[in-house]
Each structure stands twice: as C-alpha cells, then as structure tokens.
Short mmCIF file of C-alpha atoms and ligand atoms in Angstrom, two decimals:
data_model
loop_
_atom_site.label_atom_id
_atom_site.label_comp_id
_atom_site.label_asym_id
_atom_site.label_seq_id
_atom_site.Cartn_x
_atom_site.Cartn_y
_atom_site.Cartn_z
CA MET A 1 62.82 114.60 175.62
CA MET A 2 63.59 111.08 174.38
CA GLU A 3 67.30 110.23 173.98
CA PRO A 4 68.30 109.32 170.42
CA LEU A 5 69.15 105.64 169.81
CA ILE A 6 72.01 106.66 167.51
CA GLN A 7 73.99 109.91 167.74
CA VAL A 8 76.46 110.67 164.97
CA GLN A 9 78.77 113.47 166.11
CA ASN A 10 81.13 115.29 163.73
CA LEU A 11 81.89 112.07 161.87
CA SER A 12 84.63 112.20 159.20
CA LYS A 13 86.11 109.37 157.17
CA TYR A 14 89.18 110.02 155.00
CA PHE A 15 91.12 107.61 152.80
CA LYS A 16 94.77 108.30 152.05
CA ILE A 17 95.27 107.85 148.30
CA SER A 18 98.92 108.94 148.08
CA LYS A 19 101.39 111.09 149.98
CA HIS A 20 99.60 114.30 149.01
CA GLU A 21 96.13 113.07 148.19
CA ILE A 22 93.37 112.47 150.73
CA LEU A 23 89.91 111.37 149.70
CA LYS A 24 87.47 113.01 152.10
CA ALA A 25 84.55 110.59 151.73
CA VAL A 26 82.65 111.94 154.76
CA GLU A 27 83.31 115.23 156.53
CA ASP A 28 81.87 116.57 159.76
CA VAL A 29 78.54 114.77 159.59
CA SER A 30 76.25 114.99 162.65
CA PHE A 31 72.72 113.67 163.07
CA ASP A 32 70.52 111.70 165.48
CA ILE A 33 68.25 108.72 164.87
CA TYR A 34 65.43 108.08 167.34
CA GLU A 35 64.07 104.66 168.23
CA GLY A 36 61.47 103.40 165.76
CA GLU A 37 62.09 106.04 163.10
CA THR A 38 63.51 105.84 159.60
CA VAL A 39 66.07 108.42 158.58
CA GLY A 40 66.68 108.59 154.82
CA LEU A 41 70.18 109.45 153.60
CA VAL A 42 70.12 110.58 150.01
CA GLY A 43 72.53 111.88 147.38
CA GLU A 44 74.33 111.00 144.17
CA SER A 45 76.90 108.19 143.92
CA GLY A 46 80.09 109.22 145.69
CA CYS A 47 78.39 111.62 148.14
CA GLY A 48 79.51 109.58 151.16
CA LYS A 49 76.18 108.07 152.17
CA SER A 50 77.33 104.43 152.05
CA THR A 51 80.61 105.28 153.82
CA THR A 52 78.56 106.93 156.59
CA GLY A 53 76.40 103.79 156.85
CA ARG A 54 79.48 101.57 156.98
CA CYS A 55 80.92 103.62 159.85
CA LEU A 56 77.64 103.14 161.73
CA VAL A 57 77.93 99.34 161.53
CA LYS A 58 81.65 99.49 162.34
CA LEU A 59 82.80 98.26 158.93
CA TYR A 60 84.96 101.42 158.87
CA ASN A 61 86.65 103.20 161.74
CA PRO A 62 86.04 106.93 161.46
CA THR A 63 88.96 109.34 160.99
CA GLN A 64 87.31 111.79 163.40
CA GLY A 65 84.11 112.02 165.38
CA LYS A 66 81.95 109.65 167.35
CA VAL A 67 78.95 107.37 166.97
CA LEU A 68 76.95 106.82 170.16
CA TYR A 69 74.48 103.97 170.64
CA ASN A 70 72.18 104.51 173.63
CA GLY A 71 74.66 107.17 174.76
CA LYS A 72 77.73 104.88 174.54
CA ASP A 73 80.61 105.44 172.10
CA ILE A 74 80.59 102.37 169.80
CA PHE A 75 84.27 102.78 168.93
CA GLY A 76 85.27 103.30 172.56
CA ALA A 77 83.83 99.98 173.81
CA LYS A 78 86.53 98.18 175.81
CA SER A 79 84.98 94.94 177.06
CA LYS A 80 83.94 92.05 174.83
CA ALA A 81 80.39 92.31 176.23
CA GLU A 82 80.12 95.99 175.22
CA LYS A 83 81.44 95.27 171.73
CA LEU A 84 79.04 92.33 171.32
CA GLU A 85 76.08 94.40 172.53
CA TYR A 86 76.42 96.82 169.63
CA CYS A 87 77.17 94.09 167.05
CA ASN A 88 74.06 92.16 168.11
CA ASN A 89 71.86 95.22 167.97
CA THR A 90 73.05 96.52 164.61
CA GLN A 91 72.80 94.92 161.19
CA MET A 92 73.15 95.92 157.56
CA ILE A 93 71.13 95.05 154.47
CA PHE A 94 73.40 95.31 151.45
CA GLN A 95 72.70 96.83 148.07
CA ASN A 96 73.48 93.89 145.85
CA PRO A 97 71.63 90.67 146.72
CA TYR A 98 73.65 88.86 144.03
CA SER A 99 77.06 89.41 145.61
CA SER A 100 76.13 89.71 149.29
CA LEU A 101 75.05 86.05 149.67
CA ASN A 102 77.64 83.27 149.67
CA PRO A 103 76.77 81.03 146.67
CA ARG A 104 78.22 77.95 148.45
CA MET A 105 75.91 78.26 151.45
CA THR A 106 72.29 77.12 151.67
CA VAL A 107 69.62 79.53 152.87
CA LYS A 108 69.62 77.68 156.20
CA ASP A 109 73.37 78.26 156.60
CA ILE A 110 73.12 81.93 155.59
CA VAL A 111 70.22 82.80 157.89
CA GLY A 112 71.29 80.48 160.71
CA GLU A 113 74.95 81.59 160.85
CA GLY A 114 74.29 84.59 163.11
CA ILE A 115 71.96 82.66 165.40
CA LYS A 116 74.54 79.88 165.94
CA LEU A 117 77.26 82.47 166.57
CA HIS A 118 75.34 84.38 169.24
CA GLU A 119 73.11 81.77 170.89
CA GLN A 120 73.13 78.17 171.99
CA VAL A 121 70.32 76.47 170.07
CA ASN A 122 69.74 72.85 169.13
CA GLU A 123 69.03 71.78 165.54
CA LYS A 124 65.24 71.73 166.04
CA GLU A 125 65.16 75.22 167.59
CA LEU A 126 67.45 76.50 164.85
CA ASP A 127 65.14 75.16 162.12
CA GLU A 128 62.11 76.72 163.83
CA ARG A 129 63.83 80.10 164.15
CA ILE A 130 64.91 80.06 160.51
CA GLU A 131 61.44 79.03 159.38
CA ASP A 132 59.90 81.95 161.35
CA LEU A 133 62.38 84.38 159.79
CA LEU A 134 61.74 83.09 156.27
CA ARG A 135 57.99 83.38 156.83
CA ALA A 136 58.44 86.96 158.07
CA VAL A 137 60.07 87.89 154.75
CA GLY A 138 57.58 86.02 152.53
CA LEU A 139 59.58 82.81 151.99
CA ASN A 140 58.95 79.35 153.47
CA ARG A 141 60.53 76.23 154.98
CA ASP A 142 61.05 74.60 151.56
CA HIS A 143 63.54 77.34 150.68
CA MET A 144 65.90 76.39 153.54
CA SER A 145 67.87 73.75 151.66
CA ARG A 146 68.31 75.77 148.46
CA PHE A 147 71.26 77.89 147.31
CA SER A 148 71.05 81.61 146.57
CA HIS A 149 71.49 81.17 142.79
CA GLU A 150 68.16 79.35 142.69
CA PHE A 151 66.31 82.56 143.65
CA SER A 152 65.27 85.75 141.86
CA GLY A 153 66.79 89.12 142.86
CA GLY A 154 63.77 90.01 145.02
CA GLN A 155 63.89 86.66 146.81
CA ARG A 156 67.63 86.99 147.39
CA GLN A 157 67.08 90.39 148.99
CA ARG A 158 64.44 88.77 151.22
CA ILE A 159 67.07 86.21 152.29
CA GLY A 160 69.46 89.11 153.05
CA ILE A 161 66.76 90.74 155.17
CA ALA A 162 66.06 87.45 157.02
CA ARG A 163 69.81 87.19 157.72
CA ALA A 164 69.85 90.76 159.10
CA LEU A 165 66.85 89.99 161.35
CA SER A 166 68.31 86.69 162.63
CA VAL A 167 70.10 88.27 165.61
CA ASN A 168 67.08 90.41 166.62
CA PRO A 169 68.72 93.78 165.90
CA LYS A 170 67.27 97.11 167.01
CA PHE A 171 68.96 99.19 164.33
CA ILE A 172 69.46 98.33 160.64
CA VAL A 173 71.42 100.23 158.01
CA CYS A 174 69.62 99.60 154.70
CA ASP A 175 72.24 100.43 152.04
CA GLU A 176 70.31 100.98 148.81
CA PRO A 177 68.38 97.73 149.43
CA ILE A 178 66.13 98.02 146.38
CA SER A 179 68.29 99.75 143.77
CA ALA A 180 69.48 96.46 142.21
CA LEU A 181 65.91 95.08 141.96
CA ASP A 182 63.33 95.27 139.16
CA VAL A 183 60.94 98.20 139.60
CA SER A 184 58.00 95.77 140.00
CA ILE A 185 59.72 94.17 143.03
CA GLN A 186 60.94 97.39 144.66
CA ALA A 187 57.55 98.34 146.15
CA GLN A 188 57.09 94.84 147.61
CA VAL A 189 60.45 94.97 149.40
CA LEU A 190 59.82 98.54 150.64
CA ASN A 191 56.42 97.57 152.03
CA MET A 192 57.93 94.53 153.69
CA LEU A 193 60.60 96.68 155.37
CA LYS A 194 57.86 99.01 156.66
CA LYS A 195 55.83 96.06 157.98
CA LEU A 196 58.84 94.50 159.71
CA GLN A 197 59.67 97.86 161.30
CA LYS A 198 56.19 98.11 162.78
CA GLU A 199 56.10 94.51 164.00
CA ARG A 200 59.62 94.44 165.48
CA GLY A 201 60.10 98.09 166.54
CA LEU A 202 63.10 98.49 164.23
CA THR A 203 65.02 101.70 163.59
CA TYR A 204 66.39 102.26 160.08
CA LEU A 205 68.99 104.37 158.36
CA PHE A 206 67.75 104.07 154.77
CA ILE A 207 70.37 104.96 152.16
CA ALA A 208 69.24 105.66 148.59
CA HIS A 209 69.88 107.87 145.58
CA ASP A 210 66.19 107.98 144.61
CA LEU A 211 64.35 110.76 146.45
CA SER A 212 60.89 109.39 145.71
CA VAL A 213 61.82 106.08 147.39
CA VAL A 214 63.27 107.91 150.38
CA LYS A 215 60.13 110.02 150.72
CA TYR A 216 57.95 106.92 150.82
CA ILE A 217 59.82 105.23 153.66
CA SER A 218 61.45 108.01 155.73
CA ASP A 219 60.31 110.10 158.67
CA ARG A 220 63.26 112.45 158.25
CA VAL A 221 65.58 112.97 155.29
CA ILE A 222 69.23 114.05 155.10
CA VAL A 223 70.67 115.22 151.77
CA MET A 224 74.41 114.72 151.28
CA TYR A 225 76.72 116.10 148.62
CA LEU A 226 80.43 115.37 148.24
CA GLY A 227 80.81 114.03 151.78
CA MET A 228 78.90 116.78 153.62
CA MET A 229 75.35 117.30 154.82
CA MET A 230 73.48 119.89 152.77
CA GLU A 231 69.99 119.74 154.25
CA GLN A 232 67.96 117.87 156.85
CA ALA A 233 64.23 118.05 157.56
CA ASP A 234 61.13 116.00 158.26
CA ALA A 235 60.26 114.15 155.02
CA ASP A 236 57.08 116.15 154.25
CA GLU A 237 58.75 119.47 155.03
CA LEU A 238 61.76 118.70 152.82
CA TYR A 239 59.58 117.80 149.85
CA LYS A 240 57.24 120.79 150.29
CA ASN A 241 59.88 123.41 151.15
CA PRO A 242 63.33 122.39 149.92
CA MET A 243 65.81 125.19 150.69
CA HIS A 244 69.24 124.08 149.48
CA PRO A 245 69.84 124.58 145.74
CA TYR A 246 71.07 120.98 145.47
CA THR A 247 67.93 119.55 147.13
CA LYS A 248 65.77 121.67 144.80
CA ALA A 249 67.63 120.26 141.79
CA LEU A 250 67.24 116.67 143.04
CA LEU A 251 63.51 117.14 143.65
CA SER A 252 62.97 118.72 140.25
CA ALA A 253 64.44 115.59 138.63
CA ILE A 254 61.79 113.23 140.09
CA PRO A 255 59.69 112.01 137.14
CA GLU A 256 56.03 113.10 137.26
CA ALA A 257 53.38 110.53 136.25
CA ASP A 258 50.72 113.12 135.38
CA PRO A 259 51.62 114.64 131.96
CA ASN A 260 49.84 117.93 132.78
CA ILE A 261 51.85 118.43 135.97
CA ALA A 262 55.01 117.22 134.21
CA LYS A 263 54.57 119.94 131.54
CA SER A 264 54.38 122.72 134.12
CA LYS A 265 57.28 121.39 136.21
CA ASP A 266 60.61 123.17 135.73
CA ARG A 267 63.54 120.79 135.75
CA ILE A 268 66.70 122.31 137.27
CA LYS A 269 69.63 121.05 135.26
CA LEU A 270 72.87 121.05 137.20
CA LYS A 271 75.96 122.06 135.29
CA GLY A 272 78.96 119.74 135.19
CA GLU A 273 79.66 116.55 137.07
CA ILE A 274 80.07 115.88 140.78
CA PRO A 275 83.68 117.00 141.51
CA SER A 276 86.41 114.78 142.95
CA PRO A 277 86.37 114.29 146.73
CA ILE A 278 90.19 114.19 146.71
CA ASN A 279 91.67 117.24 148.51
CA PRO A 280 88.42 119.27 148.32
CA LYS A 281 88.69 123.03 148.95
CA ASP A 282 87.47 124.57 152.21
CA CYS A 283 84.37 126.13 150.70
CA CYS A 284 80.82 125.14 149.83
CA ARG A 285 81.17 121.72 148.20
CA PHE A 286 78.38 122.58 145.76
CA VAL A 287 79.87 125.89 144.55
CA GLU A 288 81.01 124.69 141.11
CA ARG A 289 77.49 123.61 140.16
CA CYS A 290 75.36 126.16 141.99
CA ALA A 291 73.43 128.80 140.01
CA TYR A 292 73.20 131.05 143.11
CA ALA A 293 76.88 131.02 144.13
CA LYS A 294 78.25 134.26 145.68
CA PRO A 295 81.91 135.15 146.40
CA ILE A 296 81.63 133.94 150.02
CA CYS A 297 80.62 130.48 148.76
CA SER A 298 84.16 129.95 147.37
CA GLU A 299 85.76 131.20 150.60
CA GLN A 300 83.93 129.58 153.51
CA ILE A 301 82.21 126.29 154.27
CA PRO A 302 78.61 127.26 155.14
CA LYS A 303 77.49 126.28 158.65
CA PHE A 304 74.88 123.55 158.91
CA LYS A 305 72.25 125.47 160.85
CA MET A 306 68.58 125.54 161.78
CA VAL A 307 66.36 127.52 159.40
CA ASP A 308 64.65 130.46 161.18
CA GLY A 309 61.08 129.70 162.14
CA LYS A 310 61.18 126.07 160.97
CA ALA A 311 61.36 123.21 163.46
CA ASN A 312 63.82 120.44 162.62
CA HIS A 313 64.84 122.00 159.29
CA LYS A 314 68.58 122.55 158.85
CA VAL A 315 70.54 123.71 155.82
CA ALA A 316 74.18 124.42 154.91
CA CYS A 317 74.04 127.37 152.51
CA HIS A 318 75.23 131.00 152.61
CA LEU A 319 71.84 132.10 151.20
CA TYR A 320 70.24 131.53 154.62
FE1 SF4 B 1 75.10 127.69 146.35
FE2 SF4 B 1 76.56 129.26 147.91
FE3 SF4 B 1 74.50 127.95 148.92
FE4 SF4 B 1 76.71 126.67 148.22
S1 SF4 B 1 76.52 128.15 149.86
S2 SF4 B 1 74.63 126.05 147.79
S3 SF4 B 1 77.33 127.80 146.42
S4 SF4 B 1 74.43 129.56 147.37
#
C-alpha cells in the first residue's frame, strides 16, 4: 500500500479569546492525502477548513496533533535543511487575488521572489524561469514588468498560482482559489489547476464552500462542520450516497440547471445559524440544526468511523 504524502493526525487548533473563552476552530481532525490526488475540504464559513489548511502550510502551529509529510512530523523538524525541505515542497494559493499580491511589486518580483530565495540563478535564468511559469498559467513575458493592479481578478489569481509554482512544490493548499472570481472565470482557473496537476504531478488540498466546485476537482471529499469532520468519501460516492444529515442538506442546496429535475428535488432547509465555536459542548456539533437528533446526540461526540460495507466512506453520526 502506498504511503500517504500528507498525514493529518488528530489535529486541533484553538484560539484563546479570554480567560474563560476558547475558540475551537479545528478539533481532532485526521485524514491522509496521497501523492497526485486532490482532496476537497468543504463546509460553511467558520467550519475550520481554512484553519486546517493554514496548519498544513505551517502558518499556524497546531494546539494538538501532528502533520506528517512523507512520514516526517513537519512541526518536529529540528535542522534547517528539514524545515526548508517542507517549505520548498508546500505552497498555498490564497482566496483573494486582490489582497494576496503586493501592489508595489512587479509580476517579475512577485513570481521571482521564491526562486531567488531558494536558488542561485543569474538574471537571464531568472527571466527564463519566470517566463515559463507565466506561460504555464496563460500569461506571457510582456506581463513581467507590470503591477498587479493592472490585471483582472482572474489574471491576478494566475499570478498567484505562478508564484506558488515557482519553487516547484509537490503539495499545494488551494484556499478557496476561485470564490472571489467572476463565475465566467472560475471554470478557466479550475481547468488550469487540473492541467497543472497532471503536468507537474501536484497534490492538492482544495478548500471550498461550494460542493459542485469540489465535486468537479476532487478525488475525495471531506465535509467539515464547526471545526470537526462530519463525513469523508470518494467524490462520486459522497455525491451519490451522502450519509450525514449535514452533507445531505449541503447537497440539496446545489442549484439544478434542469427545471424538471429542480422541481422534483427536495431542498433540505437547515434551521438556525451555524453556532459559535467558542466553548462548544462535548456533543455532536450539528445537534442544534439536525432534524434527526436523538438524546445521545446531545450527550456524546459521535465517533468518526467507517460505514459498514462501504470502502473509504466515513461518517460521524449516531445514526450509523
Ligand atoms: Fe444529527 Fe445526531 Fe447524527 Fe448529529 S449525531 S448529525 S445530531 S443524528
């Protein structure tokens, strides 16, 4: 059996708000990502998906748990070489292409910064590398001397992707990379990410709140709610046989293009709002909004376990 490239083991990230208040952004999250695959992480705003992604690129130190890269603990690295190895192999594409690019830097400076930091290249080699990267994301050499404000949102996100690729990473956390873009541009950027993955053997954690986007790009999907994992399955299996009441509600909210199918589709409306992640109770995090809640749901956190008879399908719910 192939070893996973990334192993997330019982990862928790808490933020202390005050003496008695702890925001549990991520709690006891465990999953693997294999080389060359795309794992989609989906859920509403505030479910902990971006915090999980930020722990994976070491922007946050976890409160508990481990992240292993090729079997090595990324937070336990002692030597400079070990720390650099993970930094070089891991990059992030940010959600907002308007704020994630420095407006005072040219495209050449933005894309070339990582190359100059990690390698010794002369000016000619640097220009050639940047030109190759810009071509890979659908831009060209003429764009090198321009500033980010001279580009559209889609082009800015392409610059962000070229920057992420500049250090030849193996693993990229894509944090809602298309949610700030016009719908007409979203498909172009998604297709480009798929093409780059194939050409460069990349592995993605793709974070999004839109399940239809996640389905299009992911091999496996993880559904999060209020900091915890609710369900995980291969993408096709999750969409055909959702088991967790929250996943079912999310899937029922995907708009249907065919009016005949849309008419027959029952939309599950969730009651209330997503509760506060500050000092959450030790019970099912979805209990206040679940139509199937039983007494045990308010007393115990359901175990995240494999569904009987289904390969690779896990769910955290007392119904199973
Ligand atoms: Fe609903 Fe209970 Fe399942 Fe939670 S554990 S999703 S409250 S049925």
